[in-house]
Amino acid sequence: MLHAVVPAGGSGTRLWPLSRAQNPKFLHTLTGTDRSLLQATVDRLRLLSADDHMYVVTGSAHAVAVARQLPSCPESNILVEPSPRDSAAAIALAAAVIAERDENAVMGAFHADHLIADDEQFADTVSRAMELAEDGLLMTIGITPSGPETGYGYLRLGQPRGPGFQLAEFKEKPDQVSAVEYVSSGNYLWNAGMFVWRVDVFLAELAAQRPALHDTVRRLAAAWEAPERATLLDQLWPALERISVDYAVMEPAAAAGKVGVVPGNFGWNDIGDFDTLGSVLRPADQFGNVIVSSEDRPVLTVESKRNVLVPASGRLIATLGCDDMIVVDTDEAVLVATRDRAQEVKQIVDQLKETGRTDLV
């Protein structure tokens, strides 16, 4: 059975002002259902795992909300980080805690804020990755590209291996010309940041690549059920290197031939901004306007097309002659932007921080 780990961090700055530091996007219902992105992720993983094999790694500011949304998840399986140290620390801590309980466990790590259309196909893909992980490969899951996207990293395929491939190389986000070349070759997948491995294999590679990080998380995991856990976390966690698991472990392991990949085609989307969200959700009307809400909130559109409207305050949003716009209305802030500038919403958050308005971020 898979030990499923869900890293739930970040503030989703490109989804501001809906997503905020204290109420990030994975806690929101953004897909037209009454389930948050976090809850939908856990629901999907139940096809592969059981509640006592489900783990969430989150920040102290979100631990209570996570526990409320996931009442079936054991309290000791909600791993609370005192401060964000990037994905290597979060995933390594989960691997070490799992290894204390089952040193032969197969673990998978899946982000809390991704949207997947076909849960059954997702589970089948993860099962194929588990098969190769049992053989000792560090596995990742790549997404079959639907086009030359420049917003994602890529995975270059090596030789076929069982139900997947050897991973030849991780590639950074490309420019448009390179993205077209990658997709045209048929030899690249999108990097979705999904990982599957035996915890003993991962921790051995972590010890080889980042020994200080390895030794710290093993020490923390050994005390996870003990009274001194909180003291140790306060002492040791702030000194951990802030680095992604890709850079810390997976890229050097791939260069050494230790990483495999299985392709996935299950309708994956990284909900990174409002334009992407508007493209994923079904339009509310014949003019392509999308309303992001799980409730019946008031919206009125007149001679307006392809807008993304978020009536989070409950007030009426009315548009006249507006095309390809984003309008997000919350109690404390309103965002109005064109859809082609959706990736730049982060600039507003940066300016708010620079001017000391941290209460709004």
Tab-separated table of C-alpha atoms in Angstrom:
chain	number	residue	atom	x	y	z
A	1	MET	CA	0.000	0.000	0.000
A	2	LEU	CA	1.244	3.468	-0.866
A	3	HIS	CA	2.217	5.893	1.888
A	4	ALA	CA	0.833	9.072	0.324
A	5	VAL	CA	2.426	12.416	1.219
A	6	VAL	CA	0.763	15.711	0.347
A	7	PRO	CA	2.994	18.799	0.648
A	8	ALA	CA	0.617	21.679	1.361
A	9	GLY	CA	2.502	24.944	1.445
A	10	GLY	CA	2.935	28.248	-0.320
A	11	SER	CA	0.530	31.139	-0.616
A	12	GLY	CA	-0.374	31.019	-4.324
A	13	THR	CA	0.562	34.633	-5.025
A	14	ARG	CA	-0.699	34.515	-8.629
A	15	LEU	CA	-4.170	33.787	-7.259
A	16	TRP	CA	-4.200	36.896	-5.044
A	17	PRO	CA	-6.392	38.222	-3.469
A	18	LEU	CA	-8.345	34.963	-3.190
A	19	SER	CA	-5.276	33.014	-2.117
A	20	ARG	CA	-3.469	34.628	0.826
A	21	ALA	CA	-0.697	33.600	3.183
A	22	GLN	CA	-3.202	32.718	5.909
A	23	ASN	CA	-5.717	31.125	3.520
A	24	PRO	CA	-3.767	29.621	0.590
A	25	LYS	CA	-5.238	28.180	-2.576
A	26	PHE	CA	-5.143	24.521	-1.518
A	27	LEU	CA	-7.748	25.280	1.178
A	28	HIS	CA	-10.162	26.807	-1.357
A	29	THR	CA	-12.928	25.226	-3.422
A	30	LEU	CA	-11.818	26.340	-6.870
A	31	THR	CA	-13.253	23.631	-9.096
A	32	GLY	CA	-16.978	24.168	-8.873
A	33	THR	CA	-17.440	21.501	-6.176
A	34	ASP	CA	-17.678	21.691	-2.394
A	35	ARG	CA	-14.262	20.002	-1.987
A	36	SER	CA	-11.110	22.052	-1.591
A	37	LEU	CA	-8.051	21.284	-3.722
A	38	LEU	CA	-6.499	19.603	-0.668
A	39	GLN	CA	-9.580	17.463	-0.031
A	40	ALA	CA	-9.807	16.490	-3.695
A	41	THR	CA	-6.142	15.426	-3.632
A	42	VAL	CA	-6.682	13.195	-0.602
A	43	ASP	CA	-9.910	11.772	-2.075
A	44	ARG	CA	-7.948	10.791	-5.197
A	45	LEU	CA	-5.147	9.185	-3.208
A	46	ARG	CA	-7.617	6.958	-1.375
A	47	LEU	CA	-7.628	4.847	-4.548
A	48	LEU	CA	-4.056	3.895	-3.630
A	49	SER	CA	-3.803	4.369	0.106
A	50	ALA	CA	-5.666	4.280	3.413
A	51	ASP	CA	-6.278	7.126	5.833
A	52	ASP	CA	-3.617	5.890	8.270
A	53	HIS	CA	-1.107	5.900	5.383
A	54	MET	CA	-1.963	9.495	4.420
A	55	TYR	CA	0.383	12.339	5.420
A	56	VAL	CA	0.197	16.099	4.969
A	57	VAL	CA	3.215	18.382	5.405
A	58	THR	CA	2.098	21.934	6.086
A	59	GLY	CA	3.032	25.131	7.898
A	60	SER	CA	2.038	25.992	11.448
A	61	ALA	CA	-0.321	28.709	10.165
A	62	HIS	CA	-2.371	26.123	8.251
A	63	ALA	CA	-2.238	23.066	10.502
A	64	VAL	CA	-5.606	23.676	12.173
A	65	ALA	CA	-7.387	24.304	8.854
A	66	VAL	CA	-5.807	21.185	7.340
A	67	ALA	CA	-6.922	19.070	10.304
A	68	ARG	CA	-10.474	20.434	10.018
A	69	GLN	CA	-10.648	19.670	6.304
A	70	LEU	CA	-9.213	16.169	6.786
A	71	PRO	CA	-10.815	14.787	9.960
A	72	SER	CA	-9.966	11.193	8.970
A	73	CYS	CA	-6.233	11.902	8.770
A	74	PRO	CA	-4.466	10.893	12.019
A	75	GLU	CA	-3.145	13.872	13.965
A	76	SER	CA	0.369	12.389	14.033
A	77	ASN	CA	0.307	12.225	10.215
A	78	ILE	CA	-0.042	16.006	9.885
A	79	LEU	CA	3.599	17.032	9.871
A	80	VAL	CA	3.868	20.689	10.834
A	81	GLU	CA	6.861	22.731	9.665
A	82	PRO	CA	7.813	25.618	11.966
A	83	SER	CA	8.855	27.616	8.880
A	84	PRO	CA	8.998	26.995	5.111
A	85	ARG	CA	12.280	25.365	4.011
A	86	ASP	CA	11.228	24.334	0.466
A	87	SER	CA	10.293	20.878	-0.780
A	88	ALA	CA	13.476	18.939	0.073
A	89	ALA	CA	13.039	19.440	3.812
A	90	ALA	CA	9.278	18.818	3.730
A	91	ILE	CA	9.477	15.625	1.683
A	92	ALA	CA	12.588	14.357	3.492
A	93	LEU	CA	10.896	14.783	6.868
A	94	ALA	CA	7.881	12.795	5.663
A	95	ALA	CA	10.140	10.054	4.272
A	96	ALA	CA	12.026	9.818	7.562
A	97	VAL	CA	8.829	9.637	9.650
A	98	ILE	CA	7.441	6.930	7.367
A	99	ALA	CA	10.727	4.985	7.561
A	100	GLU	CA	10.477	4.972	11.364
A	101	ARG	CA	7.126	3.201	11.001
A	102	ASP	CA	7.891	1.000	7.981
A	103	GLU	CA	11.438	0.920	6.645
A	104	ASN	CA	10.306	-0.918	3.479
A	105	ALA	CA	7.481	1.497	2.633
A	106	VAL	CA	6.814	2.871	-0.833
A	107	MET	CA	6.032	6.571	-0.625
A	108	GLY	CA	4.485	8.978	-3.102
A	109	ALA	CA	4.526	12.797	-2.918
A	110	PHE	CA	1.755	14.772	-4.650
A	111	HIS	CA	1.062	18.504	-4.419
A	112	ALA	CA	-2.107	19.658	-2.673
A	113	ASP	CA	-3.054	22.228	-5.314
A	114	HIS	CA	-3.080	20.307	-8.602
A	115	LEU	CA	-6.237	19.559	-10.552
A	116	ILE	CA	-6.673	16.111	-12.131
A	117	ALA	CA	-9.593	15.147	-14.350
A	118	ASP	CA	-9.338	11.326	-14.395
A	119	ASP	CA	-8.706	9.883	-10.929
A	120	GLU	CA	-8.723	6.264	-12.108
A	121	GLN	CA	-6.107	6.928	-14.774
A	122	PHE	CA	-4.036	8.819	-12.214
A	123	ALA	CA	-4.128	5.826	-9.858
A	124	ASP	CA	-3.122	3.480	-12.666
A	125	THR	CA	-0.140	5.692	-13.538
A	126	VAL	CA	1.018	5.854	-9.916
A	127	SER	CA	0.706	2.062	-9.660
A	128	ARG	CA	3.079	1.697	-12.615
A	129	ALA	CA	5.519	4.051	-10.912
A	130	MET	CA	5.279	1.960	-7.736
A	131	GLU	CA	6.265	-1.137	-9.717
A	132	LEU	CA	9.551	0.450	-10.796
A	133	ALA	CA	10.091	2.002	-7.360
A	134	GLU	CA	10.023	-1.480	-5.849
A	135	ASP	CA	13.035	-2.256	-8.069
A	136	GLY	CA	14.983	0.586	-6.468
A	137	LEU	CA	14.449	3.479	-8.870
A	138	LEU	CA	13.553	6.950	-7.673
A	139	MET	CA	10.450	7.599	-9.768
A	140	THR	CA	8.797	10.696	-11.118
A	141	ILE	CA	5.591	11.029	-13.121
A	142	GLY	CA	5.675	13.070	-16.308
A	143	ILE	CA	2.684	14.559	-18.086
A	144	THR	CA	2.200	14.018	-21.798
A	145	PRO	CA	2.399	17.579	-23.198
A	146	SER	CA	-0.664	19.036	-24.868
A	147	GLY	CA	1.450	21.796	-26.435
A	148	PRO	CA	4.719	23.752	-26.202
A	149	GLU	CA	4.203	25.182	-22.716
A	150	THR	CA	6.982	27.457	-21.415
A	151	GLY	CA	5.672	27.562	-17.844
A	152	TYR	CA	6.687	24.005	-16.917
A	153	GLY	CA	9.962	22.153	-16.555
A	154	TYR	CA	10.476	19.118	-18.786
A	155	LEU	CA	11.716	15.536	-18.427
A	156	ARG	CA	13.844	14.020	-21.197
A	157	LEU	CA	13.161	10.317	-21.643
A	158	GLY	CA	15.924	7.732	-21.765
A	159	GLN	CA	15.676	4.032	-22.574
A	160	PRO	CA	12.434	2.117	-21.942
A	161	ARG	CA	12.333	0.300	-18.626
A	162	GLY	CA	9.389	-1.899	-17.621
A	163	PRO	CA	6.173	0.169	-17.636
A	164	GLY	CA	8.165	3.399	-17.960
A	165	PHE	CA	11.536	4.844	-18.913
A	166	GLN	CA	14.882	5.709	-17.498
A	167	LEU	CA	14.950	9.465	-16.949
A	168	ALA	CA	17.783	10.973	-18.961
A	169	GLU	CA	17.610	14.553	-17.732
A	170	PHE	CA	15.594	17.226	-15.966
A	171	LYS	CA	15.224	20.366	-18.097
A	172	GLU	CA	14.425	23.846	-16.799
A	173	LYS	CA	11.477	25.883	-18.095
A	174	PRO	CA	12.330	26.492	-21.776
A	175	ASP	CA	11.878	29.421	-24.126
A	176	GLN	CA	9.212	29.115	-26.817
A	177	VAL	CA	11.579	27.761	-29.489
A	178	SER	CA	12.947	25.065	-27.179
A	179	ALA	CA	9.446	24.134	-25.984
A	180	VAL	CA	8.336	23.560	-29.576
A	181	GLU	CA	11.418	21.409	-30.188
A	182	TYR	CA	10.779	19.364	-27.043
A	183	VAL	CA	7.151	18.644	-27.836
A	184	SER	CA	7.832	17.962	-31.522
A	185	SER	CA	10.475	15.360	-30.650
A	186	GLY	CA	8.007	13.250	-28.652
A	187	ASN	CA	10.804	12.546	-26.191
A	188	TYR	CA	9.852	14.979	-23.425
A	189	LEU	CA	7.203	15.140	-20.709
A	190	TRP	CA	6.127	17.963	-18.436
A	191	ASN	CA	7.589	17.804	-14.943
A	192	ALA	CA	4.594	17.764	-12.590
A	193	GLY	CA	6.628	17.398	-9.398
A	194	MET	CA	5.143	13.990	-8.522
A	195	PHE	CA	7.491	11.426	-6.962
A	196	VAL	CA	7.325	7.750	-5.968
A	197	TRP	CA	10.095	5.743	-4.266
A	198	ARG	CA	11.017	3.324	-1.528
A	199	VAL	CA	11.820	5.414	1.531
A	200	ASP	CA	15.055	3.511	2.170
A	201	VAL	CA	16.267	4.244	-1.379
A	202	PHE	CA	15.370	7.942	-1.133
A	203	LEU	CA	16.955	8.392	2.292
A	204	ALA	CA	20.156	6.673	1.136
A	205	GLU	CA	20.375	9.054	-1.818
A	206	LEU	CA	19.605	12.006	0.448
A	207	ALA	CA	22.446	10.922	2.754
A	208	ALA	CA	24.807	10.832	-0.218
A	209	GLN	CA	23.727	14.192	-1.686
A	210	ARG	CA	22.714	16.244	1.364
A	211	PRO	CA	24.087	14.505	4.491
A	212	ALA	CA	23.273	17.374	6.880
A	213	LEU	CA	19.646	17.448	5.784
A	214	HIS	CA	19.462	13.651	6.007
A	215	ASP	CA	20.889	13.492	9.523
A	216	THR	CA	18.580	16.245	10.787
A	217	VAL	CA	15.330	14.749	9.466
A	218	ARG	CA	16.290	11.304	10.734
A	219	ARG	CA	16.895	12.786	14.186
A	220	LEU	CA	13.559	14.611	14.069
A	221	ALA	CA	11.705	11.515	12.879
A	222	ALA	CA	13.172	9.386	15.659
A	223	ALA	CA	11.665	11.823	18.172
A	224	TRP	CA	8.392	12.397	16.313
A	225	GLU	CA	6.257	10.530	18.856
A	226	ALA	CA	8.329	11.765	21.823
A	227	PRO	CA	7.827	14.808	24.076
A	228	GLU	CA	11.041	16.446	22.841
A	229	ARG	CA	9.793	16.745	19.254
A	230	ALA	CA	8.747	20.398	19.573
A	231	THR	CA	12.047	21.399	21.185
A	232	LEU	CA	14.073	19.624	18.516
A	233	LEU	CA	12.033	21.195	15.730
A	234	ASP	CA	12.651	24.657	17.136
A	235	GLN	CA	16.373	23.940	17.450
A	236	LEU	CA	17.080	22.121	14.194
A	237	TRP	CA	14.538	23.176	11.581
A	238	PRO	CA	15.644	26.819	11.017
A	239	ALA	CA	19.165	25.669	10.117
A	240	LEU	CA	18.020	23.335	7.322
A	241	GLU	CA	19.087	24.165	3.792
A	242	ARG	CA	16.350	25.825	1.767
A	243	ILE	CA	16.334	23.847	-1.481
A	244	SER	CA	13.890	21.928	-3.670
A	245	VAL	CA	13.929	18.141	-3.772
A	246	ASP	CA	14.617	18.359	-7.524
A	247	TYR	CA	17.919	20.165	-7.001
A	248	ALA	CA	18.873	18.406	-3.775
A	249	VAL	CA	18.276	14.794	-4.824
A	250	MET	CA	16.508	14.095	-8.098
A	251	GLU	CA	18.718	15.917	-10.607
A	252	PRO	CA	22.023	14.457	-9.366
A	253	ALA	CA	20.373	11.039	-9.019
A	254	ALA	CA	19.120	11.255	-12.620
A	255	ALA	CA	22.637	12.067	-13.810
A	256	ALA	CA	23.760	8.852	-12.095
A	257	GLY	CA	21.053	6.764	-13.779
A	258	LYS	CA	18.970	6.261	-10.625
A	259	VAL	CA	15.714	7.933	-11.713
A	260	GLY	CA	12.832	6.561	-13.752
A	261	VAL	CA	9.685	8.130	-15.168
A	262	VAL	CA	6.249	6.931	-16.217
A	263	PRO	CA	4.108	9.021	-18.581
A	264	GLY	CA	0.709	10.176	-17.356
A	265	ASN	CA	-2.259	11.354	-19.367
A	266	PHE	CA	-4.948	11.956	-16.770
A	267	GLY	CA	-5.954	15.571	-17.371
A	268	TRP	CA	-3.409	17.344	-15.160
A	269	ASN	CA	-3.373	21.072	-14.494
A	270	ASP	CA	-1.258	23.152	-12.170
A	271	ILE	CA	-3.699	25.844	-11.050
A	272	GLY	CA	-1.110	28.611	-11.025
A	273	ASP	CA	-3.160	31.656	-12.042
A	274	PHE	CA	-6.684	32.823	-12.838
A	275	ASP	CA	-6.259	32.464	-16.602
A	276	THR	CA	-5.387	28.771	-16.195
A	277	LEU	CA	-8.315	28.332	-13.836
A	278	GLY	CA	-10.628	29.943	-16.371
A	279	SER	CA	-9.360	27.586	-19.072
A	280	VAL	CA	-9.921	24.497	-16.930
A	281	LEU	CA	-13.396	25.199	-15.570
A	282	ARG	CA	-16.535	24.842	-17.622
A	283	PRO	CA	-17.916	28.207	-18.779
A	284	ALA	CA	-21.023	29.362	-16.950
A	285	ASP	CA	-22.610	30.794	-20.087
A	286	GLN	CA	-22.506	30.633	-23.888
A	287	PHE	CA	-20.046	33.537	-24.039
A	288	GLY	CA	-17.267	31.695	-22.226
A	289	ASN	CA	-17.528	33.570	-18.924
A	290	VAL	CA	-16.331	31.462	-15.970
A	291	ILE	CA	-17.544	31.940	-12.399
A	292	VAL	CA	-15.154	30.593	-9.766
A	293	SER	CA	-17.389	29.685	-6.863
A	294	SER	CA	-18.959	26.568	-5.365
A	295	GLU	CA	-21.930	28.657	-4.211
A	296	ASP	CA	-24.680	30.539	-6.012
A	297	ARG	CA	-23.067	33.982	-5.965
A	298	PRO	CA	-24.439	36.984	-7.929
A	299	VAL	CA	-22.804	37.748	-11.301
A	300	LEU	CA	-24.226	39.771	-14.199
A	301	THR	CA	-22.495	39.966	-17.573
A	302	VAL	CA	-23.721	42.172	-20.417
A	303	GLU	CA	-21.987	41.972	-23.803
A	304	SER	CA	-18.981	40.427	-22.054
A	305	LYS	CA	-16.971	37.388	-23.151
A	306	ARG	CA	-14.363	35.003	-21.769
A	307	ASN	CA	-14.081	36.656	-18.367
A	308	VAL	CA	-13.007	34.936	-15.148
A	309	LEU	CA	-15.159	36.210	-12.274
A	310	VAL	CA	-14.613	35.414	-8.592
A	311	PRO	CA	-17.448	36.774	-6.395
A	312	ALA	CA	-15.766	35.793	-3.121
A	313	SER	CA	-17.298	38.652	-1.106
A	314	GLY	CA	-20.865	37.760	-2.041
A	315	ARG	CA	-21.431	41.175	-3.656
A	316	LEU	CA	-22.754	41.412	-7.186
A	317	ILE	CA	-20.096	41.511	-9.900
A	318	ALA	CA	-21.454	43.192	-13.042
A	319	THR	CA	-19.537	43.622	-16.304
A	320	LEU	CA	-20.491	45.592	-19.420
A	321	GLY	CA	-18.536	45.273	-22.644
A	322	CYS	CA	-15.620	43.507	-20.944
A	323	ASP	CA	-13.742	40.720	-22.714
A	324	ASP	CA	-10.901	38.504	-21.476
A	325	MET	CA	-10.832	40.085	-18.016
A	326	ILE	CA	-10.229	38.792	-14.497
A	327	VAL	CA	-12.340	40.269	-11.690
A	328	VAL	CA	-11.763	38.967	-8.161
A	329	ASP	CA	-13.887	40.538	-5.431
A	330	THR	CA	-13.009	39.671	-1.831
A	331	ASP	CA	-13.884	41.384	1.430
A	332	GLU	CA	-10.539	43.168	1.690
A	333	ALA	CA	-9.310	43.639	-1.881
A	334	VAL	CA	-10.482	43.683	-5.495
A	335	LEU	CA	-8.358	42.595	-8.449
A	336	VAL	CA	-9.088	43.672	-12.027
A	337	ALA	CA	-6.667	42.456	-14.712
A	338	THR	CA	-6.561	41.198	-18.267
A	339	ARG	CA	-6.266	37.439	-18.655
A	340	ASP	CA	-3.028	37.717	-20.624
A	341	ARG	CA	-1.390	39.378	-17.584
A	342	ALA	CA	-2.510	36.702	-15.114
A	343	GLN	CA	1.032	35.464	-14.471
A	344	GLU	CA	2.022	38.980	-13.364
A	345	VAL	CA	-0.401	39.206	-10.434
A	346	LYS	CA	2.528	38.251	-8.213
A	347	GLN	CA	3.925	41.755	-8.871
A	348	ILE	CA	1.028	43.231	-6.903
A	349	VAL	CA	1.848	40.999	-3.946
A	350	ASP	CA	5.507	42.008	-4.172
A	351	GLN	CA	4.569	45.709	-4.159
A	352	LEU	CA	2.267	45.245	-1.178
A	353	LYS	CA	5.136	43.639	0.736
A	354	GLU	CA	7.512	46.450	-0.249
A	355	THR	CA	5.059	49.072	1.043
A	356	GLY	CA	4.457	47.232	4.309
A	357	ARG	CA	0.901	46.093	3.544
A	358	THR	CA	1.552	42.556	4.696
A	359	ASP	CA	-1.974	42.487	6.133
A	360	LEU	CA	-3.223	42.145	2.543
A	361	VAL	CA	-0.933	39.326	1.456
